[in-house]
CSV table of N, CA and C in Angstrom, one decimal:
chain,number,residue,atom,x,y,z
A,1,UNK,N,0.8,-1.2,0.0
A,1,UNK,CA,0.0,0.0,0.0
A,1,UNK,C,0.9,1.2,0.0
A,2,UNK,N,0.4,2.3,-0.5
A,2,UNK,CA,1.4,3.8,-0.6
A,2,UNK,C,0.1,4.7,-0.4
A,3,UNK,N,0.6,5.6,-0.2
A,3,UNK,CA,0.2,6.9,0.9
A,3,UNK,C,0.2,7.9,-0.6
A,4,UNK,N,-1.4,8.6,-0.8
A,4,UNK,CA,-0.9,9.2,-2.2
A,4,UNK,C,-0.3,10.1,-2.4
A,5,UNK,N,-0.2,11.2,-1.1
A,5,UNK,CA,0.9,12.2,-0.8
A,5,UNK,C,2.1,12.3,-1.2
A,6,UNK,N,2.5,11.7,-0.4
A,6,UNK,CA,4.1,11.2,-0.4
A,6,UNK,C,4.8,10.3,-1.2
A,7,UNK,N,3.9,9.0,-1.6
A,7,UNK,CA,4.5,7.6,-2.2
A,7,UNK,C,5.0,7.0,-1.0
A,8,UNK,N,4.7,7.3,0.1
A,8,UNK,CA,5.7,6.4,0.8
A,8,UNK,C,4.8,4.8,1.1
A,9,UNK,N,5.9,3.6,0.7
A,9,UNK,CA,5.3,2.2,1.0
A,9,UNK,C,4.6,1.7,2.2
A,10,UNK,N,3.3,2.3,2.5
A,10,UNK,CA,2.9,1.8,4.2
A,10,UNK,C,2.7,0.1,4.7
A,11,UNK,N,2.9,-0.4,3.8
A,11,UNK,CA,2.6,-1.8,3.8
A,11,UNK,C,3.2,-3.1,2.6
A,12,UNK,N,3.3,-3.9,3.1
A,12,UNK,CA,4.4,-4.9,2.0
A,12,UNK,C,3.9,-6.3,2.3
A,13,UNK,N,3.9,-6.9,1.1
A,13,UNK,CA,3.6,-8.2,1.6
A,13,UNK,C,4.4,-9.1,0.1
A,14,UNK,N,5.1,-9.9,0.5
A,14,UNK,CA,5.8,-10.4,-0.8
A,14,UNK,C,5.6,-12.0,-0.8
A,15,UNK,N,4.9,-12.2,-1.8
A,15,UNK,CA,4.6,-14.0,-2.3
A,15,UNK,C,5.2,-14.2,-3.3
A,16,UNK,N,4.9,-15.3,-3.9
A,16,UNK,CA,5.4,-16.1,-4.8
A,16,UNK,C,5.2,-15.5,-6.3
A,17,UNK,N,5.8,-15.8,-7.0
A,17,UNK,CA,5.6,-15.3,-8.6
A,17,UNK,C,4.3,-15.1,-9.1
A,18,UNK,N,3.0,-16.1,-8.3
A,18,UNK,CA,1.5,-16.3,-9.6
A,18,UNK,C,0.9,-16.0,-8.3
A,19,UNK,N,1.3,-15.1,-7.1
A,19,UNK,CA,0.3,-15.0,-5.9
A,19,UNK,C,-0.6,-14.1,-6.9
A,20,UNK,N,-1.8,-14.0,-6.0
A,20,UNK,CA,-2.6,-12.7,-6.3
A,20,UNK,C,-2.7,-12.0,-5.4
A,21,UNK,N,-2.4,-10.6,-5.9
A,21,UNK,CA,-2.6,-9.3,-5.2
A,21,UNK,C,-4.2,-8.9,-4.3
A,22,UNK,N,-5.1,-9.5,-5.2
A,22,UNK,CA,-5.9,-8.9,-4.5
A,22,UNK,C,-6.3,-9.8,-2.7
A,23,UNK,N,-5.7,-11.1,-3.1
A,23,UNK,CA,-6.1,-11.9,-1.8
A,23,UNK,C,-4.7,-11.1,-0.4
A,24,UNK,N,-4.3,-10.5,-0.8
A,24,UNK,CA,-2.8,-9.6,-0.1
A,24,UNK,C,-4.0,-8.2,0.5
A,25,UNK,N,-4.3,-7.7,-0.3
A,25,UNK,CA,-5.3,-6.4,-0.1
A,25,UNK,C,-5.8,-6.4,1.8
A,26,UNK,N,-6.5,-7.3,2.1
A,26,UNK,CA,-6.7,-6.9,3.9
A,26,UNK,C,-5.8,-7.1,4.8
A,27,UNK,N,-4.9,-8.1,4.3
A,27,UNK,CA,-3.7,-7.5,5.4
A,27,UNK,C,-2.9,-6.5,4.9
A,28,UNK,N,-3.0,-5.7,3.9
A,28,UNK,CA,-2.3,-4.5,3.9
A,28,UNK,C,-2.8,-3.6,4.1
A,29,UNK,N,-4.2,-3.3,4.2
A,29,UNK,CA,-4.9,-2.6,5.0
A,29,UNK,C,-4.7,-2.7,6.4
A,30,UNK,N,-5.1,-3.5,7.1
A,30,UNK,CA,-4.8,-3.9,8.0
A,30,UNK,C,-3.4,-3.3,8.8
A,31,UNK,N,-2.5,-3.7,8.3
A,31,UNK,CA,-1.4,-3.0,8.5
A,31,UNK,C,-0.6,-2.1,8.6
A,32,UNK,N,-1.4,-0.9,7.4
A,32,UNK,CA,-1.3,0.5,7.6
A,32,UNK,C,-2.1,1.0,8.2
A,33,UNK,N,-3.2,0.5,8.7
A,33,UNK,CA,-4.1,0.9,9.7
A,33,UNK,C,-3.4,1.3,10.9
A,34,UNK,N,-2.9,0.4,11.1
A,34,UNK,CA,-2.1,-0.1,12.6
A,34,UNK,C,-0.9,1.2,12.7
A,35,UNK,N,-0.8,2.2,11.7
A,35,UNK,CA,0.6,3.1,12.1
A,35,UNK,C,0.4,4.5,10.5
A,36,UNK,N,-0.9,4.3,10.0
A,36,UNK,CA,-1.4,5.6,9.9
A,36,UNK,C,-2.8,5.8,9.4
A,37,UNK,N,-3.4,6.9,9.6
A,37,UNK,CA,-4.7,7.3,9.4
A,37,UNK,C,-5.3,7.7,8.1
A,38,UNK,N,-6.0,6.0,8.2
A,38,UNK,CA,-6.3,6.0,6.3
A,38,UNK,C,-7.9,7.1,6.1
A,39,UNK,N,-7.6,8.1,5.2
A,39,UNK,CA,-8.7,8.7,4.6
A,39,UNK,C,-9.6,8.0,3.1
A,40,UNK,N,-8.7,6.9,2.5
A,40,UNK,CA,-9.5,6.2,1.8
A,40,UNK,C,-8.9,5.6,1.2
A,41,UNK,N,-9.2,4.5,0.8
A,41,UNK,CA,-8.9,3.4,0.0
A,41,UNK,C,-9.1,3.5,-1.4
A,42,UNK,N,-8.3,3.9,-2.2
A,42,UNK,CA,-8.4,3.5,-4.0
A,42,UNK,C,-7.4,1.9,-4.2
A,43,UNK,N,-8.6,1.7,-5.3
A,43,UNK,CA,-7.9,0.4,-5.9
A,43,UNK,C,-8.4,0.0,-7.2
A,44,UNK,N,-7.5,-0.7,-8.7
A,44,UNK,CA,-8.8,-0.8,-9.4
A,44,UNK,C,-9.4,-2.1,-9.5
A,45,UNK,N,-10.2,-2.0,-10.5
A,45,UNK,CA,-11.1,-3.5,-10.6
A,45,UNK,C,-10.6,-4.8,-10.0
A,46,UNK,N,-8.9,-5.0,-10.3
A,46,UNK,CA,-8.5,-6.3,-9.8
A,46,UNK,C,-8.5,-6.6,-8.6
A,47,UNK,N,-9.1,-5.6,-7.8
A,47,UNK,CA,-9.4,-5.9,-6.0
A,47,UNK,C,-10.3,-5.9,-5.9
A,48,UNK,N,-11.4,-5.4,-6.6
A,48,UNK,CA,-13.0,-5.4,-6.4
A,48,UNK,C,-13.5,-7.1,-6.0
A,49,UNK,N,-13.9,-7.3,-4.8
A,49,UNK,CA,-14.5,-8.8,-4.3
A,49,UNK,C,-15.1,-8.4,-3.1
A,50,UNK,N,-16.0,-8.9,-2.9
A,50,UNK,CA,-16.7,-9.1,-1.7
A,50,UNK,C,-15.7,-9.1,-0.1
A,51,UNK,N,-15.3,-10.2,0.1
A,51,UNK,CA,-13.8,-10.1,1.0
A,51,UNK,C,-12.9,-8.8,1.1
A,52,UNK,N,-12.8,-8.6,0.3
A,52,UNK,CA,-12.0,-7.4,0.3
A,52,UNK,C,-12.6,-6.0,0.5
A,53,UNK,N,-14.0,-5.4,-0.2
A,53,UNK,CA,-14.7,-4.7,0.4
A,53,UNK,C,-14.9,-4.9,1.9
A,54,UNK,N,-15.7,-6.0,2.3
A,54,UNK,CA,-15.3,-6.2,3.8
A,54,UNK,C,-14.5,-5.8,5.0
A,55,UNK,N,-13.2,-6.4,4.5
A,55,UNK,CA,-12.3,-6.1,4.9
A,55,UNK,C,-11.9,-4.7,5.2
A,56,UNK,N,-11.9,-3.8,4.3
A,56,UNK,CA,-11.5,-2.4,3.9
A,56,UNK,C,-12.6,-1.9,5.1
A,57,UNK,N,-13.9,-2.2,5.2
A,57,UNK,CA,-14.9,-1.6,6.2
A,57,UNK,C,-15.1,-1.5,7.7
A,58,UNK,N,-14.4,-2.9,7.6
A,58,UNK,CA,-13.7,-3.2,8.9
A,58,UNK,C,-12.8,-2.4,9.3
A,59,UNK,N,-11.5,-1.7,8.6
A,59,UNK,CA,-10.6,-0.8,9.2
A,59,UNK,C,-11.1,0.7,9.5
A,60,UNK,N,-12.1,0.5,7.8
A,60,UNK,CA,-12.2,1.9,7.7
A,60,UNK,C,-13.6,2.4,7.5
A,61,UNK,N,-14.6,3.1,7.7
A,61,UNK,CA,-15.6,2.9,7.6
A,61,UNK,C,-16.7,3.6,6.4
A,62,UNK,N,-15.6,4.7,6.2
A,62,UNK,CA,-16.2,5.7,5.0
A,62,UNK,C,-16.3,5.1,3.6
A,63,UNK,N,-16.5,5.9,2.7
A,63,UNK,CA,-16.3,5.5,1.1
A,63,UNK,C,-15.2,5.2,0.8
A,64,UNK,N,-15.4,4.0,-0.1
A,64,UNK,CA,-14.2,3.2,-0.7
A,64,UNK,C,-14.1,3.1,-1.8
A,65,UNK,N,-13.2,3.1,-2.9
A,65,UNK,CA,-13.8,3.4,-4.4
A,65,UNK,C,-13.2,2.0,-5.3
A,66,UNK,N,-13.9,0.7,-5.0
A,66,UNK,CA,-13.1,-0.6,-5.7
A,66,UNK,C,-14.2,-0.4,-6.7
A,67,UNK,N,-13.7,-0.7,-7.9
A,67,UNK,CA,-14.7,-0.2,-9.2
A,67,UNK,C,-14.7,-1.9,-10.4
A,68,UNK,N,-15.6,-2.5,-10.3
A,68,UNK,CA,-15.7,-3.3,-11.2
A,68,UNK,C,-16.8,-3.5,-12.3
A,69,UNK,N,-16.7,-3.1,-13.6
A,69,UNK,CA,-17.2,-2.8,-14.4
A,69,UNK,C,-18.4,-4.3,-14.7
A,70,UNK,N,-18.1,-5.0,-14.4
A,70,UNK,CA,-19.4,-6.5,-14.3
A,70,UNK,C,-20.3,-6.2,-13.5
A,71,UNK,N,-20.4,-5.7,-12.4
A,71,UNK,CA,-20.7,-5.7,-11.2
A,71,UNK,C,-22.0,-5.0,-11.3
A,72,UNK,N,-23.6,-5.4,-11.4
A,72,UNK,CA,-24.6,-5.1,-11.2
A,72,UNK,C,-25.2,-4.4,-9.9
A,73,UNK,N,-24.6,-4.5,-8.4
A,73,UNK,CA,-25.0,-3.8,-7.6
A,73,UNK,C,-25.7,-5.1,-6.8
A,74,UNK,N,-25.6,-6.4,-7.1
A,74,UNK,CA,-26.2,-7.9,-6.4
A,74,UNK,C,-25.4,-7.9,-6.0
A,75,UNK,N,-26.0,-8.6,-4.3
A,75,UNK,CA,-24.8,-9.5,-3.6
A,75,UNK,C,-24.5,-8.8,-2.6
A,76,UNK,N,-25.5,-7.7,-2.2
A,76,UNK,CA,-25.5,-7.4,-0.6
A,76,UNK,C,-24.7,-6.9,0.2
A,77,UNK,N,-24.9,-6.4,1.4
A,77,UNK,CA,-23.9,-5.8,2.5
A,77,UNK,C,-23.1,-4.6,1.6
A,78,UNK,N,-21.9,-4.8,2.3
A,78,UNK,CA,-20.5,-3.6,1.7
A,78,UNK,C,-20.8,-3.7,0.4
A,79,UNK,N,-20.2,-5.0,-0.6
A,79,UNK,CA,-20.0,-4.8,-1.7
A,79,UNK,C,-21.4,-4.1,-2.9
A,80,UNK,N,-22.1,-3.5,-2.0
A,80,UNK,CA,-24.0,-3.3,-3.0
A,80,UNK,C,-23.8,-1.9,-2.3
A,81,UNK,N,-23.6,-1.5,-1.1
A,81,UNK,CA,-23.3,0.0,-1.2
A,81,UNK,C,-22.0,0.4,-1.7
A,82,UNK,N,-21.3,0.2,-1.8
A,82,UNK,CA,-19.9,1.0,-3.1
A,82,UNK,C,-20.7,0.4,-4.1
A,83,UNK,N,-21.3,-0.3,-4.8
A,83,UNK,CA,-21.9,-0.4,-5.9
A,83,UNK,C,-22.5,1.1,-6.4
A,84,UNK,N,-23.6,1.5,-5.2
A,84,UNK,CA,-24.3,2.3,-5.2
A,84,UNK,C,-24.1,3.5,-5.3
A,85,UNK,N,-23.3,3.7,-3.8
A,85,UNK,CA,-22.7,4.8,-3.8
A,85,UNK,C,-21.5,5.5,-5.5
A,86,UNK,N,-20.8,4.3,-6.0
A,86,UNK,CA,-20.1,4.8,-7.2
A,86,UNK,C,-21.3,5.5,-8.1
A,87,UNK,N,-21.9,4.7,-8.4
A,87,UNK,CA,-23.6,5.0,-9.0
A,87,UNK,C,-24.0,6.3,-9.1
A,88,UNK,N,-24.3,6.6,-8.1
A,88,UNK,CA,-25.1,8.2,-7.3
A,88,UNK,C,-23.9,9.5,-7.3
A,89,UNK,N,-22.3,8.7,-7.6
A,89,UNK,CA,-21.4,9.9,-7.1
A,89,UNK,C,-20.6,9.6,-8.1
A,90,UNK,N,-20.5,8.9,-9.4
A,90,UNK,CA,-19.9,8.2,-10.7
A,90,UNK,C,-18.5,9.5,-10.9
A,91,UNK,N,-18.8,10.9,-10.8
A,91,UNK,CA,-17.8,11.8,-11.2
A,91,UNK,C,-16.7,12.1,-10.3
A,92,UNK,N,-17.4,12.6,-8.9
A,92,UNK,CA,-16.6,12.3,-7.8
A,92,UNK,C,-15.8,11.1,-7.5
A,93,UNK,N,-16.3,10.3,-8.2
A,93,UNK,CA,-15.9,8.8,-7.4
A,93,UNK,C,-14.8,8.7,-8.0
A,94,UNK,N,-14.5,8.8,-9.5
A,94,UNK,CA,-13.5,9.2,-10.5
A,94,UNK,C,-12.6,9.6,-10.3
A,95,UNK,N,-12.8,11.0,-9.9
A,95,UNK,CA,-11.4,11.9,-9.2
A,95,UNK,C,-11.2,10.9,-8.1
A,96,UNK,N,-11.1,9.6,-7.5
A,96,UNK,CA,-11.0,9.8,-6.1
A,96,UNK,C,-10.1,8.7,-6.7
A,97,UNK,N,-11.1,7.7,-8.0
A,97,UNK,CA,-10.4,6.4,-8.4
A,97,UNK,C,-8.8,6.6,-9.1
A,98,UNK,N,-8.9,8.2,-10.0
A,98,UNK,CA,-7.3,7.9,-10.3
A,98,UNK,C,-6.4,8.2,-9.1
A,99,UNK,N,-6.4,8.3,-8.0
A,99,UNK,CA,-5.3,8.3,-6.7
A,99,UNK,C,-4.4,6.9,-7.4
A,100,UNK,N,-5.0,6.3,-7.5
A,100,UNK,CA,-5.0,4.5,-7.7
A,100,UNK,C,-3.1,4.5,-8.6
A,101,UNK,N,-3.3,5.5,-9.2
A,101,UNK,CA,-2.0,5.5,-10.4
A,101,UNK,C,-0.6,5.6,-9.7
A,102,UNK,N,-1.2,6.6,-8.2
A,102,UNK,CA,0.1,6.8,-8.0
A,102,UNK,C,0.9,5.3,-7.5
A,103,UNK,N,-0.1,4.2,-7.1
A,103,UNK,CA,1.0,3.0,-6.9
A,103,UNK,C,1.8,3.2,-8.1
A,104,UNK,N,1.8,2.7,-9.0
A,104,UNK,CA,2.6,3.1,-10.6
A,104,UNK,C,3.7,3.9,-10.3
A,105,UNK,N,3.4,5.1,-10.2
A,105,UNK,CA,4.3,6.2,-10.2
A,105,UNK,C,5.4,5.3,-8.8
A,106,UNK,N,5.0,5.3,-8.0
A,106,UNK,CA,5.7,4.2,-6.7
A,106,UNK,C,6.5,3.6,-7.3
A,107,UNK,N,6.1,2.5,-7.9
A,107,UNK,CA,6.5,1.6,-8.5
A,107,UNK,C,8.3,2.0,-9.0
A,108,UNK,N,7.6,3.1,-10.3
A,108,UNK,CA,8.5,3.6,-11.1
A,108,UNK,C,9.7,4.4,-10.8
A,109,UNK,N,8.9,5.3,-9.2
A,109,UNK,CA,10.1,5.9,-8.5
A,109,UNK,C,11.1,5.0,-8.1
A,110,UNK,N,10.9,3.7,-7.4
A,110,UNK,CA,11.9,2.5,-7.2
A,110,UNK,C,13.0,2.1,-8.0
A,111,UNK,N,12.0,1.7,-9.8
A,111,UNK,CA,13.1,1.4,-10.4
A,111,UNK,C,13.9,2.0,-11.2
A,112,UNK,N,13.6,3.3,-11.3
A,112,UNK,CA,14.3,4.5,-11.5
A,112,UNK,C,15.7,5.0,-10.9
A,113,UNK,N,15.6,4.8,-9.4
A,113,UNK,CA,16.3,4.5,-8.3
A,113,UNK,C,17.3,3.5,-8.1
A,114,UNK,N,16.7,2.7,-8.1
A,114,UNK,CA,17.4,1.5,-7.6
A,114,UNK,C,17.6,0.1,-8.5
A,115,UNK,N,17.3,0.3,-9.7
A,115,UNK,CA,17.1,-0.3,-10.7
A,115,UNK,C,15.7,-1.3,-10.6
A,116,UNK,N,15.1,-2.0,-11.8
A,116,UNK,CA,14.2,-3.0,-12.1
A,116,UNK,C,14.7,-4.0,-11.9
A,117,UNK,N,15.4,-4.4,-11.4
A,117,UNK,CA,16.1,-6.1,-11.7
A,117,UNK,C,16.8,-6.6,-9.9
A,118,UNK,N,16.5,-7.6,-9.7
A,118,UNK,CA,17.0,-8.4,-8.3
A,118,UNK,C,18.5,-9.0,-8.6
A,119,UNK,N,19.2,-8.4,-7.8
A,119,UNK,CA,20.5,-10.0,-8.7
A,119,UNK,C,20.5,-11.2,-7.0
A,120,UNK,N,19.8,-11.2,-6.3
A,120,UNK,CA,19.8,-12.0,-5.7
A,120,UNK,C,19.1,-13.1,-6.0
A,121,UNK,N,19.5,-14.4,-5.7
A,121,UNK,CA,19.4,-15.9,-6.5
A,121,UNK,C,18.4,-17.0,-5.6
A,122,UNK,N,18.5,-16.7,-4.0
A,122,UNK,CA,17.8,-17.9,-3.7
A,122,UNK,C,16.3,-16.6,-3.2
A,123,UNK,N,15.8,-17.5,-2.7
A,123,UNK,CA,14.3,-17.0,-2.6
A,123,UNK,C,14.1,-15.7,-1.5
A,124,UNK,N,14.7,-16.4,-0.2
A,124,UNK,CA,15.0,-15.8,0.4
A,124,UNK,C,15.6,-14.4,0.3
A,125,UNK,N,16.6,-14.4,-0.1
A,125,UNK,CA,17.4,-13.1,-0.4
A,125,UNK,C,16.9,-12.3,-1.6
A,126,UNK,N,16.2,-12.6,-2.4
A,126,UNK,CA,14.7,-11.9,-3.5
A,126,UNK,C,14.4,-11.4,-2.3
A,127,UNK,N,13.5,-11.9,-1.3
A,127,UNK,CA,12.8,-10.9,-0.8
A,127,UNK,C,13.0,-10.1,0.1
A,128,UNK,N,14.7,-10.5,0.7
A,128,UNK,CA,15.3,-9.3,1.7
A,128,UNK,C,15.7,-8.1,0.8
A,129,UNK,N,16.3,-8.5,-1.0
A,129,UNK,CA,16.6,-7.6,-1.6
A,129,UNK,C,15.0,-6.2,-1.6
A,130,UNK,N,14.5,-7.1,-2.2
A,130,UNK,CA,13.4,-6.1,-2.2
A,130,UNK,C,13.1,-5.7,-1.2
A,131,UNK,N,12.8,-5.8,0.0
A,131,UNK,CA,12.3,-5.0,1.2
A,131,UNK,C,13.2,-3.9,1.7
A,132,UNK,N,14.6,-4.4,1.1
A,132,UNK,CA,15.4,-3.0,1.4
A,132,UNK,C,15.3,-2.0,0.3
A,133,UNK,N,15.2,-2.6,-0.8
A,133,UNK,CA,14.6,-1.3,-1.9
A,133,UNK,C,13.3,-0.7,-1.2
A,134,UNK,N,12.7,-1.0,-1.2
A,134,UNK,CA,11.4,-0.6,-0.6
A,134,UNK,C,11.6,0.7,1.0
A,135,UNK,N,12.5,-0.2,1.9
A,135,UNK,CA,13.0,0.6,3.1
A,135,UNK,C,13.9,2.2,2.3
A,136,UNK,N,14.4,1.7,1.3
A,136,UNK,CA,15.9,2.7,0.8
A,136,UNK,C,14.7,3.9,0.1
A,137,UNK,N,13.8,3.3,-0.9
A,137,UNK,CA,12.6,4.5,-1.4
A,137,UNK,C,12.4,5.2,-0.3
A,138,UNK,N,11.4,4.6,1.0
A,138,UNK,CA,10.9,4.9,2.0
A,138,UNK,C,12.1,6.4,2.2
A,139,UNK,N,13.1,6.0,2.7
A,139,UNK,CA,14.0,6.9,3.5
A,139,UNK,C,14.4,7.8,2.2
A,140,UNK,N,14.4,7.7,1.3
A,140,UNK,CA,14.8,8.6,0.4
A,140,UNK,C,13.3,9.6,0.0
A,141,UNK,N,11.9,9.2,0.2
A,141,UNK,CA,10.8,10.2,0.1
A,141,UNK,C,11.1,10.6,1.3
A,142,UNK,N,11.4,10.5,2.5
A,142,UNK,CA,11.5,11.5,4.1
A,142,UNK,C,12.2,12.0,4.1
A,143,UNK,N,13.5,12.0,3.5
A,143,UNK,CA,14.6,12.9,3.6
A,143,UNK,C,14.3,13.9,2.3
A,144,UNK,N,13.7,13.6,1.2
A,144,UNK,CA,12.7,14.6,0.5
A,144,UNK,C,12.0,15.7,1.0
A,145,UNK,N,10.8,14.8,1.6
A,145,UNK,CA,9.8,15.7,2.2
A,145,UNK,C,10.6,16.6,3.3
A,146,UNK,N,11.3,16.2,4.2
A,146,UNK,CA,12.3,17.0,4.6
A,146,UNK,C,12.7,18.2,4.4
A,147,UNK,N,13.3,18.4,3.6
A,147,UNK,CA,14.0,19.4,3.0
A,147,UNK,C,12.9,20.1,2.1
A,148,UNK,N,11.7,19.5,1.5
A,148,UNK,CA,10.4,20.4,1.2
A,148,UNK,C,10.0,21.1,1.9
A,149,UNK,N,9.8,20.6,3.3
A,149,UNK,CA,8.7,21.0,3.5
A,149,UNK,C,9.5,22.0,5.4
A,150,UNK,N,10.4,21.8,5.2
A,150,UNK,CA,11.8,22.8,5.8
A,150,UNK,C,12.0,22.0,7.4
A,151,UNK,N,11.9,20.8,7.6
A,151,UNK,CA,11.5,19.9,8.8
A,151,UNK,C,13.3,20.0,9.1
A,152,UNK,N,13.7,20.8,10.5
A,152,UNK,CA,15.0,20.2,11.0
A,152,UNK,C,14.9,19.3,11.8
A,153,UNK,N,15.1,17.7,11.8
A,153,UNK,CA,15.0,16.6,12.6
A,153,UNK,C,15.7,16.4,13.7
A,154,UNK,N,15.3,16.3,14.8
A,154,UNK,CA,15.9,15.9,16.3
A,154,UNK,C,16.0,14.7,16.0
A,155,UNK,N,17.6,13.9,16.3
A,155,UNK,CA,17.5,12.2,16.2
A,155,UNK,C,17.7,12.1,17.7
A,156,UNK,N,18.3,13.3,18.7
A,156,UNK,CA,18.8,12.8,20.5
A,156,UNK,C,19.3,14.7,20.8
A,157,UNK,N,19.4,14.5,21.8
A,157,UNK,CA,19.6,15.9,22.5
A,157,UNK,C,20.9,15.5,23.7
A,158,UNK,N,21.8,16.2,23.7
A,158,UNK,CA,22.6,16.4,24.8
A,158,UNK,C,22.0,15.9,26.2
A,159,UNK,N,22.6,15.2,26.6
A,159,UNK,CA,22.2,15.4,28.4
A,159,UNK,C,22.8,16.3,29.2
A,160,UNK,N,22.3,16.7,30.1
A,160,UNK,CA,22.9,17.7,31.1
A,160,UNK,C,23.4,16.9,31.8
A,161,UNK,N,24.3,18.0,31.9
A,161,UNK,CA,25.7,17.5,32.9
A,161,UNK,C,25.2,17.7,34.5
């Protein structure tokens, strides 16, 4: 998950080559829940499911914008009001659904960065490499916003003698 502000990665979860993303979706909510204050969930079609709406309502309770273009508004609970609600607010809902891109831009800031390619070989160390790409973006958007946004950082203070 990323924060559309900033880009910064609030959440990670790394499987196998043919996992699917969307079954990953509530514990990354979940997650960022736990250490920042989500104002809304974008995602597109390929997370739209029942479970997953759910899930997202459980953390969070407001409008959520998962948009699946099959999807008649059947089938009850969460997943029939975002049906609805997209329905009744189709233009709004829009501006809210492209946030969704900045994963991408995320993405792209990484490999831009730090290259597209792993040279680590066993499984294991694939996914320590990546988590430190991921940590290294992270610290490299704060030490950004930083100096944006004119922040001088306390890391310890002298003790008195």
């Amino acid at each position: 998950m990323v924060r559309v502000k900033t880009n910064i990665v609030t959440a990670v979860e790394i499987h196998g080559r043919n996992a699917s993303d969307s079954k990953m979706l509530p514990a990354l909510v979940t997650t960022t829940a736990e250490n920042f204050q989500i104002a809304e969930v974008s995602a597109d079609k390929g997370y739209a499911s029942r479970a997953n709406a759910d899930a997202i309502c459980e953390t969070w309770r407001d409008s959520v914008y998962l948009l699946c273009s099959s999807h008649r508004g059947n089938g009850g609970g969460t997943w029939t009001k975002m049906y609805h609600y997209f329905q009744c607010r189709r233009n709004d809902s829009l501006q809210h659904y492209q946030k969704r891109s900045n994963v991408e831009s995320t993405f792209s800031m990484m490999k831009r960065k730090f290259r597209d390619s792993l040279r680590s070989k066993t499984d294991v160390a694939i996914v320590n490499e990546t988590l430190c790409k991921v940590l290294s973006h992270n610290l490299v958007v704060l030490i950004h916003e930083m100096h944006e946004l004119g922040i001088d950082p306390v890391f310890w203070t002298e003790k008195a003698a």
